[in-house]
Short mmCIF file of C-alpha atoms in Angstrom, two decimals:
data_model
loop_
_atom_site.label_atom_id
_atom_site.label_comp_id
_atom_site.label_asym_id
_atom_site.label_seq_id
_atom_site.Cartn_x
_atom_site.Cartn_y
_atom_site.Cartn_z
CA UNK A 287 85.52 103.88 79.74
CA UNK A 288 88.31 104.12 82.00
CA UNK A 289 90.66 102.21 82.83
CA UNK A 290 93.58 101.03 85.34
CA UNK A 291 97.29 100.48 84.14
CA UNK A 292 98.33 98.20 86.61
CA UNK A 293 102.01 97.59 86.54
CA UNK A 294 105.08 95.22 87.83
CA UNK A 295 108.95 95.51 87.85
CA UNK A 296 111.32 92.56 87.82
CA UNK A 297 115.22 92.79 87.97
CA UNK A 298 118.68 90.64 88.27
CA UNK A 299 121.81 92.18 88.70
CA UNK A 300 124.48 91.17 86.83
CA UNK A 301 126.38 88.44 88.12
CA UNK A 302 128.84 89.79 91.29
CA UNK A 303 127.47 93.02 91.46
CA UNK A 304 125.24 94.55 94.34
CA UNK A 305 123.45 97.35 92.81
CA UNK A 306 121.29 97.09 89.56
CA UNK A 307 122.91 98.99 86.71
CA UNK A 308 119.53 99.19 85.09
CA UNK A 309 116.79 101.91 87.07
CA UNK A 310 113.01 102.24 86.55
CA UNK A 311 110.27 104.78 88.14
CA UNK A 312 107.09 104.66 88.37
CA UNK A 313 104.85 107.54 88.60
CA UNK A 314 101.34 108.06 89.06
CA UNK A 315 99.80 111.88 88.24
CA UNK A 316 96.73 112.53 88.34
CA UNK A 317 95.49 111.68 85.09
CA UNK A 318 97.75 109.14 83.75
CA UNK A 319 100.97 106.27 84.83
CA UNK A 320 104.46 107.24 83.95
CA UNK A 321 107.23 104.48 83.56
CA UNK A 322 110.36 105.24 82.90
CA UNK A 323 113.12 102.37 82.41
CA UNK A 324 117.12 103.34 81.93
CA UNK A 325 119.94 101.11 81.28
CA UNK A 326 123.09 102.68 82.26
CA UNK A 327 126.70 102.26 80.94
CA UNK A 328 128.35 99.61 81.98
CA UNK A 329 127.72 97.62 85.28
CA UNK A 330 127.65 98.01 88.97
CA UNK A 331 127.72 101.78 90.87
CA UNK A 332 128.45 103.95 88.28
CA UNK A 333 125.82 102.33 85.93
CA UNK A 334 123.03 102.75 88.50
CA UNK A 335 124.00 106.06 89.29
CA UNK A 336 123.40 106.94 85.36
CA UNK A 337 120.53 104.81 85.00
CA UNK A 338 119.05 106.32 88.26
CA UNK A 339 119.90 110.30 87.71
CA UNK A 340 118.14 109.71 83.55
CA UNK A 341 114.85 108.06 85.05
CA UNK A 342 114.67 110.83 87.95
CA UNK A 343 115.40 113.30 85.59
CA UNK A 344 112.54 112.06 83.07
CA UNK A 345 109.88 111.10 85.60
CA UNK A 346 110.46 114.68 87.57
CA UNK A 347 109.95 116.62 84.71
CA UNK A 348 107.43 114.25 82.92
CA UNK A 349 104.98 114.32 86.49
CA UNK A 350 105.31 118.34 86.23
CA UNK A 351 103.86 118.77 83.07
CA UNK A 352 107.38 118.79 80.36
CA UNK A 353 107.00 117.57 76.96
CA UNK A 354 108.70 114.30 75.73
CA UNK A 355 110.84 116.04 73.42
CA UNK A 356 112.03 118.07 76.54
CA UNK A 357 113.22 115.59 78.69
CA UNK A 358 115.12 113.96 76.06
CA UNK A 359 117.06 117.26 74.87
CA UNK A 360 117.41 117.92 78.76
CA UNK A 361 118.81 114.18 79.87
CA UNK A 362 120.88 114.15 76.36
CA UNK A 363 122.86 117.51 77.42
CA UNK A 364 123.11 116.90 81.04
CA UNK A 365 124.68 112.92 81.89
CA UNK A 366 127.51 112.92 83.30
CA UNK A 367 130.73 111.63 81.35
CA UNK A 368 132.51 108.96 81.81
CA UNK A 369 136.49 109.17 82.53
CA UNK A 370 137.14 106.09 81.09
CA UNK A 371 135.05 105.97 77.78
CA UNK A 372 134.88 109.41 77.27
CA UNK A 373 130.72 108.89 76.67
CA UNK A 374 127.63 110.50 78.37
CA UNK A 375 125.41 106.93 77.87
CA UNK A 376 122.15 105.66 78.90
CA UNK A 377 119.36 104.00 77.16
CA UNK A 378 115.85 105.34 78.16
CA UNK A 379 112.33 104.33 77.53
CA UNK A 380 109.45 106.49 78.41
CA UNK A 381 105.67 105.06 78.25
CA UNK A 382 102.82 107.28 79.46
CA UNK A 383 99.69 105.92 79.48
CA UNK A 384 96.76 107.95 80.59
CA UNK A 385 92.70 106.55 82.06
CA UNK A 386 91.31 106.41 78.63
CA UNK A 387 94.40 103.90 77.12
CA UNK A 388 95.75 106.68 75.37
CA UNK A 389 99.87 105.22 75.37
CA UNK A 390 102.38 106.96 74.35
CA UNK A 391 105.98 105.68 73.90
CA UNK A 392 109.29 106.89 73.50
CA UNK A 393 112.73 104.92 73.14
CA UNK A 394 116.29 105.83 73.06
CA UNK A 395 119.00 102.92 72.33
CA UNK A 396 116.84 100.29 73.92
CA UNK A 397 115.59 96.80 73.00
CA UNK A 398 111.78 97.52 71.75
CA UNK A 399 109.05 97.68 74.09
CA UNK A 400 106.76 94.70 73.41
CA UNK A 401 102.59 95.26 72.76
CA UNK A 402 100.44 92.03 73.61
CA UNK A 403 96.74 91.89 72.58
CA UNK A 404 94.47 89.17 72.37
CA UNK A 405 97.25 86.52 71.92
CA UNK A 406 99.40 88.32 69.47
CA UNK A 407 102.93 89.77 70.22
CA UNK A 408 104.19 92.84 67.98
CA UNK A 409 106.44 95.62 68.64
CA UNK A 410 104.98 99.03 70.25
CA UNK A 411 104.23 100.78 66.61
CA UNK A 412 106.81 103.77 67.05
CA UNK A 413 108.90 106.10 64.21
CA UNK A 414 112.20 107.33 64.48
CA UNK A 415 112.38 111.09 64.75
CA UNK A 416 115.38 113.32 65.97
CA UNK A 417 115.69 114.94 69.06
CA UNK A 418 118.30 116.83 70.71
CA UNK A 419 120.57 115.70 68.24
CA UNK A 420 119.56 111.75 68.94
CA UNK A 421 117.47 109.90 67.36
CA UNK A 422 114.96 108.37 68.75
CA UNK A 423 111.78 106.34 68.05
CA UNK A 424 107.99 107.27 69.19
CA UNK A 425 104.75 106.17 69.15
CA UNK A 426 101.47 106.68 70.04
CA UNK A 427 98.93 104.19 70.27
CA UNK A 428 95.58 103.80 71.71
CA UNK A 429 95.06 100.53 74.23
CA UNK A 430 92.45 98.25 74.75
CA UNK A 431 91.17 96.49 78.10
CA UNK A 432 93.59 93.51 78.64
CA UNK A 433 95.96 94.47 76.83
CA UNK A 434 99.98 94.14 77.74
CA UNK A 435 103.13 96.14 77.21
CA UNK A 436 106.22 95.21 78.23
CA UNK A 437 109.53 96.85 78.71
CA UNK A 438 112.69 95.37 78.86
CA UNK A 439 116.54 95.94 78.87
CA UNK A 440 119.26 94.55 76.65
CA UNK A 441 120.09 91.91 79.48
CA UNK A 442 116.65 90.22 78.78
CA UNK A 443 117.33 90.03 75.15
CA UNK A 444 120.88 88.98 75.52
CA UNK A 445 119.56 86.03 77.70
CA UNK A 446 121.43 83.44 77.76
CA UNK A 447 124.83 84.53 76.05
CA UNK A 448 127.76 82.49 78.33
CA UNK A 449 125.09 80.26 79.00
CA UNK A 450 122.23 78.32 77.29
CA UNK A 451 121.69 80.09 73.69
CA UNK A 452 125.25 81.28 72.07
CA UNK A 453 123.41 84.23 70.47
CA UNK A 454 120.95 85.14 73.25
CA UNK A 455 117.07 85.03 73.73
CA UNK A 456 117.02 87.82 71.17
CA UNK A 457 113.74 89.99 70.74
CA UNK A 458 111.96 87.23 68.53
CA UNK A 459 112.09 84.70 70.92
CA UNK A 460 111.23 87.17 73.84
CA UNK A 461 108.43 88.05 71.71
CA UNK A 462 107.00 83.79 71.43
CA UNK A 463 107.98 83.27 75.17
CA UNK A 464 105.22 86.35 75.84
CA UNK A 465 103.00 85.25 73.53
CA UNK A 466 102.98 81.23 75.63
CA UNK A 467 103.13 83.49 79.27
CA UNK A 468 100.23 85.67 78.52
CA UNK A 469 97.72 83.09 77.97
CA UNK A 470 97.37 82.29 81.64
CA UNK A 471 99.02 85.23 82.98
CA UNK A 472 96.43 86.64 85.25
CA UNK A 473 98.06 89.63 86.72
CA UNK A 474 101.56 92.01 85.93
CA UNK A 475 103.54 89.94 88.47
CA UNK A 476 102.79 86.32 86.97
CA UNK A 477 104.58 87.85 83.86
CA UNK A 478 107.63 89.71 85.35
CA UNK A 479 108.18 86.52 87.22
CA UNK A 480 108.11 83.94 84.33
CA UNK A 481 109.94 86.08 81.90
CA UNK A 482 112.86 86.87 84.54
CA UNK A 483 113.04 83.35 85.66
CA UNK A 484 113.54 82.42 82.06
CA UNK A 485 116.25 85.03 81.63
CA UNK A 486 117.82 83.68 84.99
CA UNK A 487 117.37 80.12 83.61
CA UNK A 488 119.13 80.81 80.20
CA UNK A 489 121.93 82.55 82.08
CA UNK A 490 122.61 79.28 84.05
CA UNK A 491 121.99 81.39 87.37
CA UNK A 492 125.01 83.98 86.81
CA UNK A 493 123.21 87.16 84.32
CA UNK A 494 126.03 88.28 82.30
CA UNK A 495 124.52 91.83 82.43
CA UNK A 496 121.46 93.49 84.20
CA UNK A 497 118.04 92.21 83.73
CA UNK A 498 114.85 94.32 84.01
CA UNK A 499 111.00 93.38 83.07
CA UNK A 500 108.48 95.56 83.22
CA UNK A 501 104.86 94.43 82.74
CA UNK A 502 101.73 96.83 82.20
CA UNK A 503 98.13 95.71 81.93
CA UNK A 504 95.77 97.66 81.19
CA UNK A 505 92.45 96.58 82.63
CA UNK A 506 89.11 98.09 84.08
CA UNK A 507 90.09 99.47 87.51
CA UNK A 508 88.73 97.86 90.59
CA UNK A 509 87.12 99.79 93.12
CA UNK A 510 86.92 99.92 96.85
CA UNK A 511 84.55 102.28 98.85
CA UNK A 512 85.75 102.71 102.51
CA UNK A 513 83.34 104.41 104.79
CA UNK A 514 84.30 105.82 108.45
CA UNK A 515 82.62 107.59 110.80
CA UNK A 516 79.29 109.28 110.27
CA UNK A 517 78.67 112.40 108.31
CA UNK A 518 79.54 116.07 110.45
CA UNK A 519 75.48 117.23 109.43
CA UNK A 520 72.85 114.08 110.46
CA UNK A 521 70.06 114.76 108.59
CA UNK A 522 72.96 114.70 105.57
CA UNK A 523 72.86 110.63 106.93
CA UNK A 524 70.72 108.91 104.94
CA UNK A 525 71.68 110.69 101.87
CA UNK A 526 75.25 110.06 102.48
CA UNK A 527 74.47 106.16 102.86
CA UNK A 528 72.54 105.82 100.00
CA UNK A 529 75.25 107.62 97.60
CA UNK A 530 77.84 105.15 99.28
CA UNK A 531 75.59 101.98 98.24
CA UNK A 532 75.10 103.33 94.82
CA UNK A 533 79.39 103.70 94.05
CA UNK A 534 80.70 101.25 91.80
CA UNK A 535 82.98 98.85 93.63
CA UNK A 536 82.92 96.81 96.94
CA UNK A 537 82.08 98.56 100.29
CA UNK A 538 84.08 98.55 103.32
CA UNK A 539 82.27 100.26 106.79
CA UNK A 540 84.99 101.03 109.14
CA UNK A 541 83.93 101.97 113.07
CA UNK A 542 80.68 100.82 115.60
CA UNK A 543 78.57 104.46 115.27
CA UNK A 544 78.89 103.89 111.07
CA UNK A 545 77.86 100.90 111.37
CA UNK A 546 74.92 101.49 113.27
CA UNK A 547 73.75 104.08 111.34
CA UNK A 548 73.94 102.16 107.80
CA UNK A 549 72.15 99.56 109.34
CA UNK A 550 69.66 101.69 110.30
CA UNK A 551 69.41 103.73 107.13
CA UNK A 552 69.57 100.15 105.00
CA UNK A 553 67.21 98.84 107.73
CA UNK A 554 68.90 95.07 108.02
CA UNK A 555 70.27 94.21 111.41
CA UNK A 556 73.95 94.25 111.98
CA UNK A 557 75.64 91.06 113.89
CA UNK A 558 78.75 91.70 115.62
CA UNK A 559 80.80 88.68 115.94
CA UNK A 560 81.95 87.20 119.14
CA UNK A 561 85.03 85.20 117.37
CA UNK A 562 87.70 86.98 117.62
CA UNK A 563 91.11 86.50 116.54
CA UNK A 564 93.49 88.76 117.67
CA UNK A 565 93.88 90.73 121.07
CA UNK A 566 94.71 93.75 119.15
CA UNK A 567 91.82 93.94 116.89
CA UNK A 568 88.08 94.57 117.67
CA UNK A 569 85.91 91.84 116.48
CA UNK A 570 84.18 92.04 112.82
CA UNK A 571 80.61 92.30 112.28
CA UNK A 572 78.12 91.43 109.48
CA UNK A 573 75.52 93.46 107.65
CA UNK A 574 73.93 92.39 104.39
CA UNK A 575 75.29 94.50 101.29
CA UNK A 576 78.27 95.23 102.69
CA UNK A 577 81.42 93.77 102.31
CA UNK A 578 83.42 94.12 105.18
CA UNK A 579 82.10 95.41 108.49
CA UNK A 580 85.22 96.09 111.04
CA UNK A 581 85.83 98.50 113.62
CA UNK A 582 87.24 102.13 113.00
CA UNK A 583 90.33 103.40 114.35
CA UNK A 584 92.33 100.76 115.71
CA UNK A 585 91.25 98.45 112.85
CA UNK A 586 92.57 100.49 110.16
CA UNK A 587 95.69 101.59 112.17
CA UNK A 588 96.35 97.65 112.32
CA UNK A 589 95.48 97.31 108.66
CA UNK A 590 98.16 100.29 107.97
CA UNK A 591 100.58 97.73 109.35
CA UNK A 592 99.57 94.87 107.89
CA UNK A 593 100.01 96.29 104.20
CA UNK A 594 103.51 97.53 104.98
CA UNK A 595 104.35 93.76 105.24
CA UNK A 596 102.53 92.62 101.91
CA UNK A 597 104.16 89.09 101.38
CA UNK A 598 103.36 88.45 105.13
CA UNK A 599 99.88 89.06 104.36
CA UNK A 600 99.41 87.30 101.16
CA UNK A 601 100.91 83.88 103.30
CA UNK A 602 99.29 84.81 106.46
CA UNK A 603 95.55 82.91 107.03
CA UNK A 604 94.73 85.68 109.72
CA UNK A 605 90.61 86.70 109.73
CA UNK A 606 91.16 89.80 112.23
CA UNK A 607 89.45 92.48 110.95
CA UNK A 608 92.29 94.44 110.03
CA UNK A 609 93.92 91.64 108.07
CA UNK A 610 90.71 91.47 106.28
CA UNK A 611 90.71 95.16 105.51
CA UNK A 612 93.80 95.23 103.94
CA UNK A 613 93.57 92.14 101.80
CA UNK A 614 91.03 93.92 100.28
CA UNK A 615 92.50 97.07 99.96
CA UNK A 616 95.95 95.45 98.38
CA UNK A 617 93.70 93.91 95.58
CA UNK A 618 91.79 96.88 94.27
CA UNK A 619 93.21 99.72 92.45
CA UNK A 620 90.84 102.44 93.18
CA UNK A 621 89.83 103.83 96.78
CA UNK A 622 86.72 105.96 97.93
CA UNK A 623 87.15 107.26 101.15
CA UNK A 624 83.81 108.46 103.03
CA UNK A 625 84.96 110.00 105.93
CA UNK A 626 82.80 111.08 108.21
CA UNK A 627 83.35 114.54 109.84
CA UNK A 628 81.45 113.72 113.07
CA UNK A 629 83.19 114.25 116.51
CA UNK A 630 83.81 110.99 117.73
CA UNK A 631 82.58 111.28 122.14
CA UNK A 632 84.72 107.59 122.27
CA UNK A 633 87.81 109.30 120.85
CA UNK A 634 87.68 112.23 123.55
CA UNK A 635 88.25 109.63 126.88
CA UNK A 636 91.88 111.10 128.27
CA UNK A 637 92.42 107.14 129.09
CA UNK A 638 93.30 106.80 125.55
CA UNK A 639 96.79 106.47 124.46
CA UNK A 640 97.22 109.33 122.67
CA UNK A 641 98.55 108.13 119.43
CA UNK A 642 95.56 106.83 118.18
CA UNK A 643 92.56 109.53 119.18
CA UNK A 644 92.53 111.29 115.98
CA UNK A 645 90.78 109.72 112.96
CA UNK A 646 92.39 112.53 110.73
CA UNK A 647 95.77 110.60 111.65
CA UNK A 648 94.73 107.15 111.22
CA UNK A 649 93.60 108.21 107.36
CA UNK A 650 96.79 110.35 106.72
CA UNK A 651 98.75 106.72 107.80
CA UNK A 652 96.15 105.22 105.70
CA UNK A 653 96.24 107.44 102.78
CA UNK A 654 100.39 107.32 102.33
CA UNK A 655 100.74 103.71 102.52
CA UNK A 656 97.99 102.98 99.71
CA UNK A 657 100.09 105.45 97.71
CA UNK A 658 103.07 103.64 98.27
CA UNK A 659 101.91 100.85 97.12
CA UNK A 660 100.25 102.51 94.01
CA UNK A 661 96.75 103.03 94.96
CA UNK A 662 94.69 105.81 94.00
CA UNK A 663 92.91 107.26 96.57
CA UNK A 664 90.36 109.78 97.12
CA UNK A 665 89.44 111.42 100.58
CA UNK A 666 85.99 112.54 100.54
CA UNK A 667 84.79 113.98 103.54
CA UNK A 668 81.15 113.81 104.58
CA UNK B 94 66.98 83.10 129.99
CA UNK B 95 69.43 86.03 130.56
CA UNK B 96 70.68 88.15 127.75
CA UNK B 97 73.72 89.64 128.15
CA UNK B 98 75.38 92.32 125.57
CA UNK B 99 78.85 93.27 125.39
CA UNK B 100 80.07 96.22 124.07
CA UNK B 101 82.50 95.60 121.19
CA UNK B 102 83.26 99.30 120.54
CA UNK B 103 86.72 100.82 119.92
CA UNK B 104 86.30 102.03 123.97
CA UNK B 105 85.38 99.29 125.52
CA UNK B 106 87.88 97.23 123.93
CA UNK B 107 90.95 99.09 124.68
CA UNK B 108 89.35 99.23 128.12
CA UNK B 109 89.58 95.60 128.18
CA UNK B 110 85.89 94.22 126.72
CA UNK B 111 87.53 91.25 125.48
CA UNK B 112 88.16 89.58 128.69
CA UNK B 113 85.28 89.63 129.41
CA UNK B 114 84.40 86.82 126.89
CA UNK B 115 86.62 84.94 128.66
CA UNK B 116 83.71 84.97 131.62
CA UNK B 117 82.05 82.80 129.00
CA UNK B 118 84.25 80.26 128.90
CA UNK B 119 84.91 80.23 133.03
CA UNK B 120 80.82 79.46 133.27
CA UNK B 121 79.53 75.62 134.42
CA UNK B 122 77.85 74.29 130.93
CA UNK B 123 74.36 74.63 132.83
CA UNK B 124 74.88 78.24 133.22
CA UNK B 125 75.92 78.80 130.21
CA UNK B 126 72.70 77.38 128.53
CA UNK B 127 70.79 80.12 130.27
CA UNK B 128 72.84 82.82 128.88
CA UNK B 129 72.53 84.56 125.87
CA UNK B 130 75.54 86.49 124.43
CA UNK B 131 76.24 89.22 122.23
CA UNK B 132 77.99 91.78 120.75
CA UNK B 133 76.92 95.21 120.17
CA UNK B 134 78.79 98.06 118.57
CA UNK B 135 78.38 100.79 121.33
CA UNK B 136 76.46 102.07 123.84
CA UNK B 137 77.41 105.48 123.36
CA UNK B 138 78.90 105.11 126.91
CA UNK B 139 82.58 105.20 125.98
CA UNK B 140 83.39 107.04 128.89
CA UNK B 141 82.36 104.45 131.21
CA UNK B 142 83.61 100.99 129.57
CA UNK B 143 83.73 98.23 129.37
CA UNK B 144 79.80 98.28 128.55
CA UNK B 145 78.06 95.88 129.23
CA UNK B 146 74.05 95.08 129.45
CA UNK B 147 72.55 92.42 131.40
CA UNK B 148 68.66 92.19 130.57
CA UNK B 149 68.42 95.56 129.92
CA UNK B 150 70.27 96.61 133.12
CA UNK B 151 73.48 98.61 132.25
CA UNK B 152 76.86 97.42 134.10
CA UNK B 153 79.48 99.96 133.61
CA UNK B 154 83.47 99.51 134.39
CA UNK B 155 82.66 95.71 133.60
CA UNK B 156 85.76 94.22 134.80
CA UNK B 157 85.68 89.68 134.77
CA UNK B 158 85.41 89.54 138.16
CA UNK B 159 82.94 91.73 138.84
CA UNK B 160 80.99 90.39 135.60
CA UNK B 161 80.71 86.88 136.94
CA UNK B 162 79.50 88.15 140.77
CA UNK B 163 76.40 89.89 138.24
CA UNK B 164 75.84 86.78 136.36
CA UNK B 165 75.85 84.92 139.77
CA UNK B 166 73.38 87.19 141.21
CA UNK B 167 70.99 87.29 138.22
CA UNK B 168 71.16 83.46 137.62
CA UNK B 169 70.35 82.70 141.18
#
């Protein structure tokens, strides 16, 4: 079966400072979700600029293909020194976890990376081996569907020091404070929010150093078929429909002529709605067993927007069709997109500002944005 | 009882198809009884928008004004 790592950052920066002295990158390849958390020395600039160069160094290498041991030997010789201590230091904690749950782990100086399943909290099973001259620990271990791993820094473990607990959260009671959270945690961000507000809490409001959460889930991906515009062959039409009905996941028909034509091919009469809701956006239409029925081009150019403001559009109540799109789109993981290699005749009108005529552009816009926000998406044209 | 269809199409409404609902609105309630509206994806007239079809009879460069004369003429 395979499955979706979905993941979520949290971070506080150490009281009086402006930059985060701890760095994290994510990376998605093609086959499997890279995280890579550093904790630099000390605080402030030259903290992030350590934490920042050992994560880019790690996740570069790591997305092209190096080995573990590799990027270990490689950030170990090459970190800058610093004047005052006289030290090359950053912590580093590597977890690749690839579609079939496969997880592999790998931590240098840093608190341990926490494994949730079914209620219980235990530490990532890992074994300390030397490399590069450091030691290190690793692990491998093979995840389930709902289950959690978390990645910290020292600042979440040392919760609390100068304020609330004398001795800090510490790892054990990180470990029950998971175990309460996950219960009715339903997604990454519930978690990196409650465990970061308790950090912040225990700290009195002023972190004595930097704070970083990471939350993974692993869970079955959900899917999102997007079709737009009608197949470049049409006798390929009804073949192309019926393939798009049978994909796992919901189903999204983007533009008038695509419309038409499933609804012809499905033969149940498509409804365009008079209602609209925004001057900018073509009105929505229904057809039964489809999702979402919208407009192409200028619907999914406004939907590009809309999901480069995602906090706008989780508040916003708006039911234009491109807000609609894109709510949908933010909350699936996976996304088929049919596009059709017809020649548009609508798109050829020299009235038209130019900016939007191409469908090609609209799904490049599209394509990056889902990306960004770390989608995976597939372009199939038809 | 006259059934009028608007073109909803990407075309048509950068060409300005949505003001023409706001015909709808302009129309005495006893006219508006006798009208049917609705929206249809596209004519395959993008050229020529806004589309619009009034019994069957194609009106094209549909502009408010010249929408309401039709309905005028076809209600009378």
């Amino acid at each position: 079966m395979t499955l979706h790592a979905e993941v979520n950052i949290a971070q506080l920066c150490k009281t009086g400072e402006e930059l985060c002295g701890d760095n994290v990158q994510i990376t998605r390849t093609a086959d499997s979700l890279i995280v890579v958390v550093s904790d630099g020395l000390g605080s402030g600039v030259k903290a992030n600029i350590l934490a920042t160069l050992t994560t880019k160094i790690a996740s570069s290498m790591l997305a092209r293909g190096a080995s573990l041991d590799d990027v270990v030997e490689t950030i170990a010789q090459t970190l800058p020194v610093c004047r005052e201590r006289k030290i090359a230091y950053s912590t580093l904690q590597i977890l690749r976890i690839d579609h079939f749950g496969n997880a592999t782990l790998v931590e240098f100086d840093s608190p341990r990376t926490l494994l949730s399943r079914a209620g219980h909290v235990m530490p990532f099973p890992a074994q300390t081996k030397t490399v590069g001259g450091k030691t290190v620990l690793a692990g491998h271990f093979e995840l389930q569907e709902d289950d959690w791993v978390v990645l910290v820094s020292d600042g979440v473990i040392h919760a609390g020091i100068g304020g609330l607990l004398p001795l800090g959260l510490g790892w054990e009671g990180l470990a029950a404070r998971l175990a309460e959270d996950v219960v009715n945690a339903t997604d990454t961000s519930d978690i990196c929010k409650s465990l970061l507000s308790c950090c912040e809490g225990y700290y009195l409001g002023k972190p004595g150093d930097d704070t970083t959460v990471v939350a993974v889930k692993v869970r079955r991906p959900r899917r999102l078929n997007l079709m737009m515009g009608p197949p470049v062959a049409s006798e390929h039409d009804a073949d192309v429909v019926r393939r798009f009905l049978a994909a796992p996941g919901q189903k999204v028909v983007s533009g008038g002529t695509t419309a038409t034509l499933v609804s012809r091919v499905i033969g149940k009469p498509l409804k365009v709605s008079l209602e609209y809701h925004d001057p900018n956006v073509p009105p929505i239409a229904y057809l039964d067993g489809i999702d979402l029925v919208t407009e192409g081009v200028l619907t999914l150019n406004a939907a590009v927007d809309r999901l480069r403001a995602i906090p706008e559009l989780r508040r916003s109540t708006r039911k234009d069709g491109a807000s609609l799109v894109a709510r949908l789109l933010m909350d699936v993981d996976h996304i088929h997109i049919w596009a059709g290699g017809a020649v548009n005749p609508a798109h050829q009108n020299p009235l038209l500002p130019s900016d939007m005529n191409i469908k090609l552009q609209v799904l490049g816009r599209l394509r990056t944005q889902l990306e960004a926000l770390g989608k995976i998406v597939q372009i199939e044209w038809v | 009882m006259l059934i009028v269809e608007i073109c909803m199409g990407t075309c048509c409404h950068l060409m300005g198809a949505q003001d023409l609902l706001d015909v709808l609105d302009a129309l005495p309630a006893d006219q508006r009884r006798l009208i049917e509206f609705k929206g249809v994806t596209c004519f395959k007239n993008c050229g020529k928008g806004p589309s619009v079809k009034i019994n069957g009879n194609f009106l094209a460069n549909a502009t408010p004004e010249l929408l309401f004369e039709v309905l005028q003429t076809n209600l009378q």
